[in-house]
mmCIF file of C-alpha atoms in Angstrom:
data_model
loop_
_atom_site.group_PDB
_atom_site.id
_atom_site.type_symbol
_atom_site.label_atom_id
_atom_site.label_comp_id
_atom_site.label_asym_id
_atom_site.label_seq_id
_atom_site.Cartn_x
_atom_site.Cartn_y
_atom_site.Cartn_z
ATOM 1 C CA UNK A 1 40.334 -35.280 74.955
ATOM 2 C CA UNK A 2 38.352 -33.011 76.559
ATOM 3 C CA UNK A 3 40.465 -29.679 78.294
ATOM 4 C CA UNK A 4 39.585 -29.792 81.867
ATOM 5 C CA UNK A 5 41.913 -27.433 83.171
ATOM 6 C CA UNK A 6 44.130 -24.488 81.871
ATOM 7 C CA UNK A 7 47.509 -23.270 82.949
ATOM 8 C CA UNK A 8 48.430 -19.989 82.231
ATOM 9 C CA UNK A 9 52.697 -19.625 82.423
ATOM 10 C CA UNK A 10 54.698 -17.038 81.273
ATOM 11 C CA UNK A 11 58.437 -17.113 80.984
ATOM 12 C CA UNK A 12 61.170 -14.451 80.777
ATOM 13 C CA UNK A 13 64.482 -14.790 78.948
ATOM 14 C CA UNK A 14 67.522 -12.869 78.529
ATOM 15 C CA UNK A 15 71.160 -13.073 77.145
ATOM 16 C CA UNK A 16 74.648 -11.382 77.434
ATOM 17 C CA UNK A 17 77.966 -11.763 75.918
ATOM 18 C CA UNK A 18 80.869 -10.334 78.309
ATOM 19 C CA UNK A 19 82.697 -8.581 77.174
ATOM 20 C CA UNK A 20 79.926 -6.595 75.172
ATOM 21 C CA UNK A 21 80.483 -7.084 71.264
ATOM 22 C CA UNK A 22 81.746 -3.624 70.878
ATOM 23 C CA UNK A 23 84.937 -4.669 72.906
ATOM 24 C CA UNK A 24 87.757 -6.397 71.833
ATOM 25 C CA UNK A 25 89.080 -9.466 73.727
ATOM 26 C CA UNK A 26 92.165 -9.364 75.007
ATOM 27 C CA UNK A 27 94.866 -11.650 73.195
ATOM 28 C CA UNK A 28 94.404 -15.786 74.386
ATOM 29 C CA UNK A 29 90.915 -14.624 76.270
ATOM 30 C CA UNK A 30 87.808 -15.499 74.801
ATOM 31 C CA UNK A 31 84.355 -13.847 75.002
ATOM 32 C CA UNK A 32 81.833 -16.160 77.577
ATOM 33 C CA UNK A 33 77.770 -15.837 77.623
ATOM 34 C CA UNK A 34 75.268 -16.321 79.999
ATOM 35 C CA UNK A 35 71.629 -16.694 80.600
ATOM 36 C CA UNK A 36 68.983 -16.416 82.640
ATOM 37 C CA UNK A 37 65.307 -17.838 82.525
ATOM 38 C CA UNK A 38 62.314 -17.475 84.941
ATOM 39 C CA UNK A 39 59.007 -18.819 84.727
ATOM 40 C CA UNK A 40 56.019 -17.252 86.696
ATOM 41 C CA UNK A 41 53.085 -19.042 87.540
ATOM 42 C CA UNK A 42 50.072 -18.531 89.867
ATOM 43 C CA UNK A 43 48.996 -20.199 93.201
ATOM 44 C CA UNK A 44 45.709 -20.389 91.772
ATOM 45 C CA UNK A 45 45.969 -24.152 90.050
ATOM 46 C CA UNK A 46 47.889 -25.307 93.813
ATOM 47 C CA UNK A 47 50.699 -27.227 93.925
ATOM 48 C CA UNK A 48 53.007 -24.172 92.773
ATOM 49 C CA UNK A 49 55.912 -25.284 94.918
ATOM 50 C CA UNK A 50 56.184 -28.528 93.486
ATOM 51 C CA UNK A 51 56.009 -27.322 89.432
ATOM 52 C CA UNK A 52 58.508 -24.643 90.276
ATOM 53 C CA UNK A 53 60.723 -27.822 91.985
ATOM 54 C CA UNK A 54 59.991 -29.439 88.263
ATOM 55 C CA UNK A 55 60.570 -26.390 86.415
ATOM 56 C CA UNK A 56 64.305 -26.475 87.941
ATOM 57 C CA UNK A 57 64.802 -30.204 87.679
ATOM 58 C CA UNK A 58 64.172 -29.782 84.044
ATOM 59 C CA UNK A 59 66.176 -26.665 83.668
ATOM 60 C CA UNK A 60 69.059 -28.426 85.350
ATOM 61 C CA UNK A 61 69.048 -31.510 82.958
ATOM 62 C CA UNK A 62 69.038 -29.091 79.804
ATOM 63 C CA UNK A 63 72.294 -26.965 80.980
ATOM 64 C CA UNK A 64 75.738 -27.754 81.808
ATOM 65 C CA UNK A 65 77.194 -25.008 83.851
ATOM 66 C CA UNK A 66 74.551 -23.352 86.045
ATOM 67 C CA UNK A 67 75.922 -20.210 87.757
ATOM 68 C CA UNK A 68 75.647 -20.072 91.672
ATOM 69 C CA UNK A 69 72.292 -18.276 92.557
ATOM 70 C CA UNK A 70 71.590 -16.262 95.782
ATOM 71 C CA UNK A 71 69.439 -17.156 98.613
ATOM 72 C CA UNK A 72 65.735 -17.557 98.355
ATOM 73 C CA UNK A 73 65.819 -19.077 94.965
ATOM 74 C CA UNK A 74 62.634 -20.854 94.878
ATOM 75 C CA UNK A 75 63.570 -23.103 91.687
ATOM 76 C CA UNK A 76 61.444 -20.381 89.400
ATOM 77 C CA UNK A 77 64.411 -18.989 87.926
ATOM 78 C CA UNK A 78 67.619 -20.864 86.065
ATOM 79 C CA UNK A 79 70.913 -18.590 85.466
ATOM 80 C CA UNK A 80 73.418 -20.558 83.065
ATOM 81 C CA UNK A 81 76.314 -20.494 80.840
ATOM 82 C CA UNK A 82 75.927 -20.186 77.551
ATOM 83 C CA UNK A 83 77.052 -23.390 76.138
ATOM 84 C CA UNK A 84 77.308 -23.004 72.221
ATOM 85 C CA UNK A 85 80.191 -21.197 70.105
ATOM 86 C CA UNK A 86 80.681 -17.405 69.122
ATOM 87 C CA UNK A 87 78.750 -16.313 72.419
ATOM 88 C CA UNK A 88 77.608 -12.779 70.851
ATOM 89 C CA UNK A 89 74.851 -10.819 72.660
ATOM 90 C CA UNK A 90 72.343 -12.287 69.864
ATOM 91 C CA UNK A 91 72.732 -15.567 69.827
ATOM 92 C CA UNK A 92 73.080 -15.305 73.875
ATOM 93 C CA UNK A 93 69.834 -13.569 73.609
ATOM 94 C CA UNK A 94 68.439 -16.165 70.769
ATOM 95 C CA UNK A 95 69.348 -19.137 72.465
ATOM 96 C CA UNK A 96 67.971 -18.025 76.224
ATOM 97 C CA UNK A 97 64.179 -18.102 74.149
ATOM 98 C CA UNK A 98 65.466 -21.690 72.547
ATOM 99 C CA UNK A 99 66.612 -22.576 76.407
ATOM 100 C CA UNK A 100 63.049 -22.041 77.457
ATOM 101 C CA UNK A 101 61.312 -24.411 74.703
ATOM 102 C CA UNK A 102 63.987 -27.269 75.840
ATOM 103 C CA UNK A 103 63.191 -26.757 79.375
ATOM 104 C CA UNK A 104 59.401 -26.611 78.605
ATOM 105 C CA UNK A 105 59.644 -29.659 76.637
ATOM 106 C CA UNK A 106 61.563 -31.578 79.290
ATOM 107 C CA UNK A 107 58.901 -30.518 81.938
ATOM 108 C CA UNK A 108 56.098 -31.271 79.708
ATOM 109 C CA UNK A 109 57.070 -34.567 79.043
ATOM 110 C CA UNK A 110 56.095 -35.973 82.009
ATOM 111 C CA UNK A 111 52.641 -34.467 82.289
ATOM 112 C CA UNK A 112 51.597 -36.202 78.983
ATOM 113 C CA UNK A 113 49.581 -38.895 81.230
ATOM 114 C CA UNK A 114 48.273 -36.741 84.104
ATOM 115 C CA UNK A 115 44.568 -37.926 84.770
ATOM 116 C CA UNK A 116 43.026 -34.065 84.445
ATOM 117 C CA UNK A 117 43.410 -32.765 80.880
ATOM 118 C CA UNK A 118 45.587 -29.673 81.690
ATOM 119 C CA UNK A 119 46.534 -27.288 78.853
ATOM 120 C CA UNK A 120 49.116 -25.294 79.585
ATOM 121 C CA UNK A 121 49.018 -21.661 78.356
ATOM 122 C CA UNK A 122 52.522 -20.136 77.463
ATOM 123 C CA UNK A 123 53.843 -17.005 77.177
ATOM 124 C CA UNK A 124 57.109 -16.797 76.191
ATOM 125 C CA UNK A 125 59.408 -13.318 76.542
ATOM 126 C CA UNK A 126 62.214 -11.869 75.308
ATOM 127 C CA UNK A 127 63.859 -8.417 76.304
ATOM 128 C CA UNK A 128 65.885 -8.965 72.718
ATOM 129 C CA UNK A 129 64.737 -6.659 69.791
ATOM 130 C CA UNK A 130 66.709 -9.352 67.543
ATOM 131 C CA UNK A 131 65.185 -12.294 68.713
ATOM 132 C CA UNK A 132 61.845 -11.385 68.068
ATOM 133 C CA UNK A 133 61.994 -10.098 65.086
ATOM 134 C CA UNK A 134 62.732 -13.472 64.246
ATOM 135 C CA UNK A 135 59.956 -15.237 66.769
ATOM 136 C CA UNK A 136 57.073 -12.731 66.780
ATOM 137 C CA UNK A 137 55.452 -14.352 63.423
ATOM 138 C CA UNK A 138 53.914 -17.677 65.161
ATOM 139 C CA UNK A 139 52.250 -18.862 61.856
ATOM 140 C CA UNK A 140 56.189 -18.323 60.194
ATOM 141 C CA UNK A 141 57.801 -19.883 63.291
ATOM 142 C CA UNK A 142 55.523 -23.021 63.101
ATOM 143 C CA UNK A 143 55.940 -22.902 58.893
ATOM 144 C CA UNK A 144 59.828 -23.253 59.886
ATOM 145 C CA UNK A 145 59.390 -25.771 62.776
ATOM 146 C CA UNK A 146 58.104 -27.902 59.768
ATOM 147 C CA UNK A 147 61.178 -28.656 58.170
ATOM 148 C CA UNK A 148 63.334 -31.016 59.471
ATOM 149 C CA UNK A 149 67.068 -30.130 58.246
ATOM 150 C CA UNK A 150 68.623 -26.943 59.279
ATOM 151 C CA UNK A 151 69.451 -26.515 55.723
ATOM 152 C CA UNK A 152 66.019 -26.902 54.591
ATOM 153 C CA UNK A 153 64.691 -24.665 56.486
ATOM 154 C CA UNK A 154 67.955 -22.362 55.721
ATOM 155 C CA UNK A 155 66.212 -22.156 52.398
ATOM 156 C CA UNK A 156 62.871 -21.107 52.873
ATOM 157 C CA UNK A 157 64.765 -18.114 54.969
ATOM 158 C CA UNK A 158 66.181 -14.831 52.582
ATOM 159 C CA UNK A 159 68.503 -14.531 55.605
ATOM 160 C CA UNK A 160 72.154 -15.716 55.746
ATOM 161 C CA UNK A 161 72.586 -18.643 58.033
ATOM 162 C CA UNK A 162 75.102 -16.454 60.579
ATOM 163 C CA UNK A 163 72.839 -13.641 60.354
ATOM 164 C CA UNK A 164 69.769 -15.783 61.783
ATOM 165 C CA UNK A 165 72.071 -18.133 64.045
ATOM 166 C CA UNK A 166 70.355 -21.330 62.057
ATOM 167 C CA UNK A 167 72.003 -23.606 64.497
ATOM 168 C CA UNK A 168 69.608 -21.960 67.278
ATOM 169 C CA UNK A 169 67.183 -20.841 65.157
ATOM 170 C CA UNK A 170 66.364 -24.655 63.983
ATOM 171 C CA UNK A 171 65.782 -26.330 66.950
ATOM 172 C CA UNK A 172 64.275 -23.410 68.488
ATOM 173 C CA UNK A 173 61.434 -23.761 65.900
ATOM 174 C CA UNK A 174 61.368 -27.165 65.734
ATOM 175 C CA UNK A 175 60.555 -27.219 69.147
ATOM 176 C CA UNK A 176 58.191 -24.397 68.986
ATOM 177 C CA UNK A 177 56.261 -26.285 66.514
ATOM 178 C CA UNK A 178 56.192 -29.749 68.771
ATOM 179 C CA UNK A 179 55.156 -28.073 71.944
ATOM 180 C CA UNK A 180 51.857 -26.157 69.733
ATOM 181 C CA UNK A 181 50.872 -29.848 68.600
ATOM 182 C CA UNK A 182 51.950 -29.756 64.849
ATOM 183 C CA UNK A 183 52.470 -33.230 63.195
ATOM 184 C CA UNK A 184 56.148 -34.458 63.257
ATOM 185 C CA UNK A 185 58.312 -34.603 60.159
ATOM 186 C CA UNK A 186 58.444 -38.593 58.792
ATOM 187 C CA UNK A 187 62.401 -38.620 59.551
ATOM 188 C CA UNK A 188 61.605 -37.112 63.271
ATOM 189 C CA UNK A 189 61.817 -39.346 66.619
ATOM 190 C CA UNK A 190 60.053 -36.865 68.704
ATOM 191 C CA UNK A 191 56.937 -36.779 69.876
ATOM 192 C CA UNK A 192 54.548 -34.032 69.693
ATOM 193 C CA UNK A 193 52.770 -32.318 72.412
ATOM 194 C CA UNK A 194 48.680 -32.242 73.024
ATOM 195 C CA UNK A 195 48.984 -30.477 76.562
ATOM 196 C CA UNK A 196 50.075 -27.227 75.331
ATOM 197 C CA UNK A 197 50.010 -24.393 73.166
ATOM 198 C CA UNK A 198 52.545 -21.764 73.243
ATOM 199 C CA UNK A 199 53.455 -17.565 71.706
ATOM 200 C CA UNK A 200 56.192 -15.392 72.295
ATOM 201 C CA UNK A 201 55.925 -12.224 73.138
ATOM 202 C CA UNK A 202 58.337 -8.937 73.604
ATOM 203 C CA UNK A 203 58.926 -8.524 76.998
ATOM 204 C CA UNK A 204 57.781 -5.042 76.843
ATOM 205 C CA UNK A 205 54.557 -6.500 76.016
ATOM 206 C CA UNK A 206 54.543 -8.450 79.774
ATOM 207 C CA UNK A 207 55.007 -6.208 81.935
ATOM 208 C CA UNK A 208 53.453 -2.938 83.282
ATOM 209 C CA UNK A 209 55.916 0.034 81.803
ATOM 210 C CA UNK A 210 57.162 1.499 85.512
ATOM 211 C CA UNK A 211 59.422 1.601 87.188
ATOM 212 C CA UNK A 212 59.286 -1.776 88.979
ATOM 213 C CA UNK A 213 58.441 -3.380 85.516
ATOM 214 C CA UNK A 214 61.226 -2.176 83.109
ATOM 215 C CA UNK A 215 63.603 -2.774 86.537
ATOM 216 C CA UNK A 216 62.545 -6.236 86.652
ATOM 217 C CA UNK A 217 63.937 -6.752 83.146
ATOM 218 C CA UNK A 218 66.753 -4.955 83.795
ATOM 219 C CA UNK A 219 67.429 -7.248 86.661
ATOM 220 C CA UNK A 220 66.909 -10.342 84.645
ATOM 221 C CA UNK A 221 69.930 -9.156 82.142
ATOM 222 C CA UNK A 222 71.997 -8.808 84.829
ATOM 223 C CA UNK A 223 71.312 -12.421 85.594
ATOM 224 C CA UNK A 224 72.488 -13.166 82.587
ATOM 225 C CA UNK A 225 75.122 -10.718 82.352
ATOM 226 C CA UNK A 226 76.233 -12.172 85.621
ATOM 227 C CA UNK A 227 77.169 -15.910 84.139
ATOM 228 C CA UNK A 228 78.715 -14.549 81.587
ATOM 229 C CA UNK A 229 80.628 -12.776 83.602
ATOM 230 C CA UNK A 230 81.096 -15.463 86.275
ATOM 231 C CA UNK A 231 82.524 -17.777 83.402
ATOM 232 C CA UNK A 232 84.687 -15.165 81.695
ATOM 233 C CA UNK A 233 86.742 -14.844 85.332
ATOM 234 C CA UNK A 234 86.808 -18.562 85.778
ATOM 235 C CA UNK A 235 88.552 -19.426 82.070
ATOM 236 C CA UNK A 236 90.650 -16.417 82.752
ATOM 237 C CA UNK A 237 92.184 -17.986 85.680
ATOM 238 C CA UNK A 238 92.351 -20.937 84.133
ATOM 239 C CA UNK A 239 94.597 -19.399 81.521
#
């Protein structure tokens, strides 16, 4: 099909671990993470209100524990929990870019059939020097999105599996690799994607190097510092 129309979205993600990994945690207390996600689009292709109302929708269905957000919040931006094991500040940071693929995924899902042949343009951040080290090579991220078994792809890696996270890592690629269009494994169930194609980026790269710039980074790890946070307080009365 012929591209009628293009999209062009970028998405920011960060992650934090509270407390910070060079703390200890106090006896019977356990270290929480949180995340936070936005996704900036322009007025320019209209109806911006209603993809940013579809943009939360999906981020809701992919996250259990969303984290109370402040006034104003125009559905853009999604500030969760981080809902896996061992919540250090890299796989925090890991996942948030992995959270961004499932949301686009659920989102894009139901765009498959729209009458105008959209292609939507992605640009996916990360303020995380250790997630993109692992995400910056697209051709290697799409060569690992290939395999279909964690420990498959565990072996085409020279990386230890805790080192690279492989239970983020995996579907992270795998996803990458469905939403750029690349033919499903045999043993896969999914469906791949014709109405995008997607990169990441550093988030360095995304933003103009001021003041306002680097402090609207720092404000999105505060999001994220901020669930983590709010969910370390709530198990600890709990206790």
């Amino acid at each position: 099909n012929t591209i009628t129309k293009t999209i062009p979205i970028s998405i920011f993600c960060s992650g934090c671990s509270y407390p910070s990994d060079s703390v200890d945690v106090a006896r019977g207390q356990s270290r929480t993470g949180g995340l936070a996600i936005q996704i900036i689009t322009e007025d320019g292709h209209g109806g911006r209100d209603q993809f940013l109302q579809q943009f939360s929708i999906a981020a809701k269905a992919c996250f259990g524990i969303h984290v109370p957000y402040g006034k104003g919040q125009d559905g853009s931006i999604v500030v969760a929990v981080f809902p896996l094991v061992n919540p250090s500040r890299n796989r925090c940071e890991l996942f948030s870019c992995s959270g961004a693929l499932r949301i686009l995924e659920a989102l894009l899902k139901n765009k498959r059939n729209e009458k105008e042949n959209t292609l939507y343009d992605i640009k996916v951040y990360t303020d995380s020097d250790y997630a993109w080290k692992l995400v910056k090579s697209k051709e290697r991220l799409l060569e690992l999105g290939s395999y279909f078994s964690s420990q498959e792809m565990l072996s085409h890696l020279d990386m230890k599996s805790h080192m690279v996270n492989i239970d983020i890592l995996h579907p992270l690629a795998r996803s990458f690799s469905r939403l750029n269009g690349l033919d499903e494994p045999g043993e896969s169930t999914h469906r791949t994607f014709d109405n995008a194609k997607i990169e990441f980026l550093h988030s360095m790269d995304g933003i103009p190097l001021n003041k306002r710039g680097l402090g609207y980074v720092k404000s999105l790890k505060q999001q994220a510092r901020s669930a983590a946070l709010w969910q370390f307080n709530k198990e600890k009365n709990l206790a």
